[in-house]
């Protein structure tokens, strides 16, 4: 089992920045990739960014150039730096960890971009 605890969400004005953190614990040796998904009201959950064990990254087209995913292996933590935030980035952001056979999810953190 893997446990994920997110932090860092909140309310920010358009053009502002936020950094989300996700701390993993438990069977972290089994994790092949970690990432962030988001779900806006009335929409399906979508991939925002992910990073693999070897450091490869993938981003949704809508966040390329604005968001950066990174990791601190010593702290078993993944970060999502979000810059130039737009109202359409408003959603609940979920941390995700994937092993060969399992997907694990955090509890979610609300990000609201509004003036």
PDB file of C-alpha atoms in Angstrom:
ATOM      1  CA  UNK A   1       0.000   0.000   0.000  1.00  0.00           C
ATOM      2  CA  UNK A   2       1.034   3.557  -0.696  1.00  0.00           C
ATOM      3  CA  UNK A   3      -0.305   6.575   1.140  1.00  0.00           C
ATOM      4  CA  UNK A   4      -0.307  10.022  -0.456  1.00  0.00           C
ATOM      5  CA  UNK A   5      -0.793  13.318   1.371  1.00  0.00           C
ATOM      6  CA  UNK A   6      -1.226  16.504  -0.645  1.00  0.00           C
ATOM      7  CA  UNK A   7      -0.827  20.110   0.413  1.00  0.00           C
ATOM      8  CA  UNK A   8      -0.545  23.555  -1.112  1.00  0.00           C
ATOM      9  CA  UNK A   9      -3.884  24.280  -2.725  1.00  0.00           C
ATOM     10  CA  UNK A  10      -5.811  27.491  -2.251  1.00  0.00           C
ATOM     11  CA  UNK A  11      -7.216  30.611  -3.850  1.00  0.00           C
ATOM     12  CA  UNK A  12      -5.039  32.631  -6.212  1.00  0.00           C
ATOM     13  CA  UNK A  13      -5.636  35.440  -8.682  1.00  0.00           C
ATOM     14  CA  UNK A  14      -5.223  34.900 -12.424  1.00  0.00           C
ATOM     15  CA  UNK A  15      -1.556  35.088 -13.330  1.00  0.00           C
ATOM     16  CA  UNK A  16      -0.495  33.957  -9.883  1.00  0.00           C
ATOM     17  CA  UNK A  17       1.425  30.891  -8.740  1.00  0.00           C
ATOM     18  CA  UNK A  18       0.942  27.968  -6.395  1.00  0.00           C
ATOM     19  CA  UNK A  19       3.040  24.952  -5.497  1.00  0.00           C
ATOM     20  CA  UNK A  20       1.423  21.640  -4.656  1.00  0.00           C
ATOM     21  CA  UNK A  21       3.247  18.979  -2.667  1.00  0.00           C
ATOM     22  CA  UNK A  22       2.561  15.258  -2.396  1.00  0.00           C
ATOM     23  CA  UNK A  23       4.330  13.150   0.213  1.00  0.00           C
ATOM     24  CA  UNK A  24       4.342   9.395  -0.323  1.00  0.00           C
ATOM     25  CA  UNK A  25       4.756   6.745   2.336  1.00  0.00           C
ATOM     26  CA  UNK A  26       4.357   2.993   2.611  1.00  0.00           C
ATOM     27  CA  UNK A  27       5.465   0.686  -0.210  1.00  0.00           C
ATOM     28  CA  UNK A  28       7.161   3.426  -2.175  1.00  0.00           C
ATOM     29  CA  UNK A  29       9.648   0.961  -3.683  1.00  0.00           C
ATOM     30  CA  UNK A  30       6.796  -0.297  -5.880  1.00  0.00           C
ATOM     31  CA  UNK A  31       6.074   3.082  -7.457  1.00  0.00           C
ATOM     32  CA  UNK A  32       7.022   3.506 -11.124  1.00  0.00           C
ATOM     33  CA  UNK A  33       5.590   6.968 -11.652  1.00  0.00           C
ATOM     34  CA  UNK A  34       3.902   9.779  -9.759  1.00  0.00           C
ATOM     35  CA  UNK A  35       1.778  12.535 -11.088  1.00  0.00           C
ATOM     36  CA  UNK A  36      -0.996  15.041 -10.707  1.00  0.00           C
ATOM     37  CA  UNK A  37      -4.501  14.830 -12.087  1.00  0.00           C
ATOM     38  CA  UNK A  38      -7.302  17.361 -11.791  1.00  0.00           C
ATOM     39  CA  UNK A  39     -11.059  17.316 -11.932  1.00  0.00           C
ATOM     40  CA  UNK A  40     -13.187  20.379 -12.508  1.00  0.00           C
ATOM     41  CA  UNK A  41     -16.925  20.405 -11.747  1.00  0.00           C
ATOM     42  CA  UNK A  42     -18.855  18.501 -14.397  1.00  0.00           C
ATOM     43  CA  UNK A  43     -15.712  17.266 -16.101  1.00  0.00           C
ATOM     44  CA  UNK A  44     -13.739  14.045 -16.098  1.00  0.00           C
ATOM     45  CA  UNK A  45     -10.493  13.677 -14.203  1.00  0.00           C
ATOM     46  CA  UNK A  46      -7.539  14.474 -16.460  1.00  0.00           C
ATOM     47  CA  UNK A  47      -3.799  14.071 -16.318  1.00  0.00           C
ATOM     48  CA  UNK A  48      -1.914  17.289 -15.605  1.00  0.00           C
ATOM     49  CA  UNK A  49       1.662  16.030 -15.328  1.00  0.00           C
ATOM     50  CA  UNK A  50       3.588  12.950 -14.331  1.00  0.00           C
ATOM     51  CA  UNK A  51       7.167  11.957 -13.656  1.00  0.00           C
ATOM     52  CA  UNK A  52       8.628   8.487 -13.905  1.00  0.00           C
ATOM     53  CA  UNK A  53      11.167   6.770 -11.689  1.00  0.00           C
ATOM     54  CA  UNK A  54      13.906   7.676 -14.179  1.00  0.00           C
ATOM     55  CA  UNK A  55      12.848  11.313 -14.319  1.00  0.00           C
ATOM     56  CA  UNK A  56      10.942  11.434 -17.579  1.00  0.00           C
ATOM     57  CA  UNK A  57       8.061  13.905 -17.546  1.00  0.00           C
ATOM     58  CA  UNK A  58       4.766  14.241 -19.375  1.00  0.00           C
ATOM     59  CA  UNK A  59       2.513  17.299 -19.393  1.00  0.00           C
ATOM     60  CA  UNK A  60      -0.973  18.033 -20.631  1.00  0.00           C
ATOM     61  CA  UNK A  61      -0.890  20.436 -23.549  1.00  0.00           C
ATOM     62  CA  UNK A  62      -2.940  22.937 -21.581  1.00  0.00           C
ATOM     63  CA  UNK A  63      -0.238  23.356 -18.909  1.00  0.00           C
ATOM     64  CA  UNK A  64       2.971  23.056 -20.920  1.00  0.00           C
ATOM     65  CA  UNK A  65       5.256  25.989 -20.264  1.00  0.00           C
ATOM     66  CA  UNK A  66       3.328  26.998 -17.143  1.00  0.00           C
ATOM     67  CA  UNK A  67       3.504  23.985 -14.809  1.00  0.00           C
ATOM     68  CA  UNK A  68       6.560  22.036 -13.710  1.00  0.00           C
ATOM     69  CA  UNK A  69       6.590  18.680 -11.964  1.00  0.00           C
ATOM     70  CA  UNK A  70       9.604  17.743  -9.870  1.00  0.00           C
ATOM     71  CA  UNK A  71      10.574  15.318  -7.143  1.00  0.00           C
ATOM     72  CA  UNK A  72      12.698  15.095  -4.037  1.00  0.00           C
ATOM     73  CA  UNK A  73      13.524  11.423  -3.697  1.00  0.00           C
ATOM     74  CA  UNK A  74      15.086  11.910  -0.270  1.00  0.00           C
ATOM     75  CA  UNK A  75      11.747  13.190   0.991  1.00  0.00           C
ATOM     76  CA  UNK A  76       9.576  10.890  -1.171  1.00  0.00           C
ATOM     77  CA  UNK A  77       7.785  14.012  -2.297  1.00  0.00           C
ATOM     78  CA  UNK A  78       6.565  15.231  -5.668  1.00  0.00           C
ATOM     79  CA  UNK A  79       5.843  18.868  -6.392  1.00  0.00           C
ATOM     80  CA  UNK A  80       3.759  20.693  -8.964  1.00  0.00           C
ATOM     81  CA  UNK A  81       4.824  24.283  -9.508  1.00  0.00           C
ATOM     82  CA  UNK A  82       1.986  26.136 -11.193  1.00  0.00           C
ATOM     83  CA  UNK A  83       2.690  29.535 -12.721  1.00  0.00           C
ATOM     84  CA  UNK A  84       0.602  31.894 -14.832  1.00  0.00           C
ATOM     85  CA  UNK A  85      -2.543  30.328 -13.452  1.00  0.00           C
ATOM     86  CA  UNK A  86      -5.788  30.767 -15.368  1.00  0.00           C
ATOM     87  CA  UNK A  87      -9.418  30.493 -14.226  1.00  0.00           C
ATOM     88  CA  UNK A  88      -9.693  27.304 -16.265  1.00  0.00           C
ATOM     89  CA  UNK A  89      -7.070  25.721 -13.999  1.00  0.00           C
ATOM     90  CA  UNK A  90      -9.642  25.740 -11.205  1.00  0.00           C
ATOM     91  CA  UNK A  91     -10.181  22.149 -10.071  1.00  0.00           C
ATOM     92  CA  UNK A  92      -9.520  19.619  -7.370  1.00  0.00           C
ATOM     93  CA  UNK A  93      -5.970  18.376  -7.883  1.00  0.00           C
ATOM     94  CA  UNK A  94      -5.186  14.777  -7.008  1.00  0.00           C
ATOM     95  CA  UNK A  95      -1.790  13.221  -6.465  1.00  0.00           C
ATOM     96  CA  UNK A  96      -1.342   9.819  -8.064  1.00  0.00           C
ATOM     97  CA  UNK A  97       1.177   7.028  -7.697  1.00  0.00           C
ATOM     98  CA  UNK A  98       1.328   4.088 -10.067  1.00  0.00           C
ATOM     99  CA  UNK A  99       2.926   0.691  -9.634  1.00  0.00           C
ATOM    100  CA  UNK A 100       2.771  -2.167 -12.131  1.00  0.00           C
ATOM    101  CA  UNK A 101      -0.603  -3.277 -10.839  1.00  0.00           C
ATOM    102  CA  UNK A 102      -2.052  -0.497  -8.671  1.00  0.00           C
ATOM    103  CA  UNK A 103      -3.037   3.144  -8.798  1.00  0.00           C
ATOM    104  CA  UNK A 104      -3.046   5.141  -5.586  1.00  0.00           C
ATOM    105  CA  UNK A 105      -4.728   8.495  -5.017  1.00  0.00           C
ATOM    106  CA  UNK A 106      -4.444  11.300  -2.530  1.00  0.00           C
ATOM    107  CA  UNK A 107      -7.462  12.979  -0.985  1.00  0.00           C
ATOM    108  CA  UNK A 108      -7.321  15.955  -3.341  1.00  0.00           C
ATOM    109  CA  UNK A 109      -6.626  19.628  -2.822  1.00  0.00           C
ATOM    110  CA  UNK A 110      -8.726  22.486  -4.177  1.00  0.00           C
ATOM    111  CA  UNK A 111      -7.125  25.055  -6.460  1.00  0.00           C
ATOM    112  CA  UNK A 112      -9.273  28.072  -7.283  1.00  0.00           C
ATOM    113  CA  UNK A 113      -8.108  30.751  -9.703  1.00  0.00           C
ATOM    114  CA  UNK A 114     -10.313  33.803  -9.453  1.00  0.00           C
ATOM    115  CA  UNK A 115     -10.140  37.538  -9.094  1.00  0.00           C
TER     116      UNK A 115
END
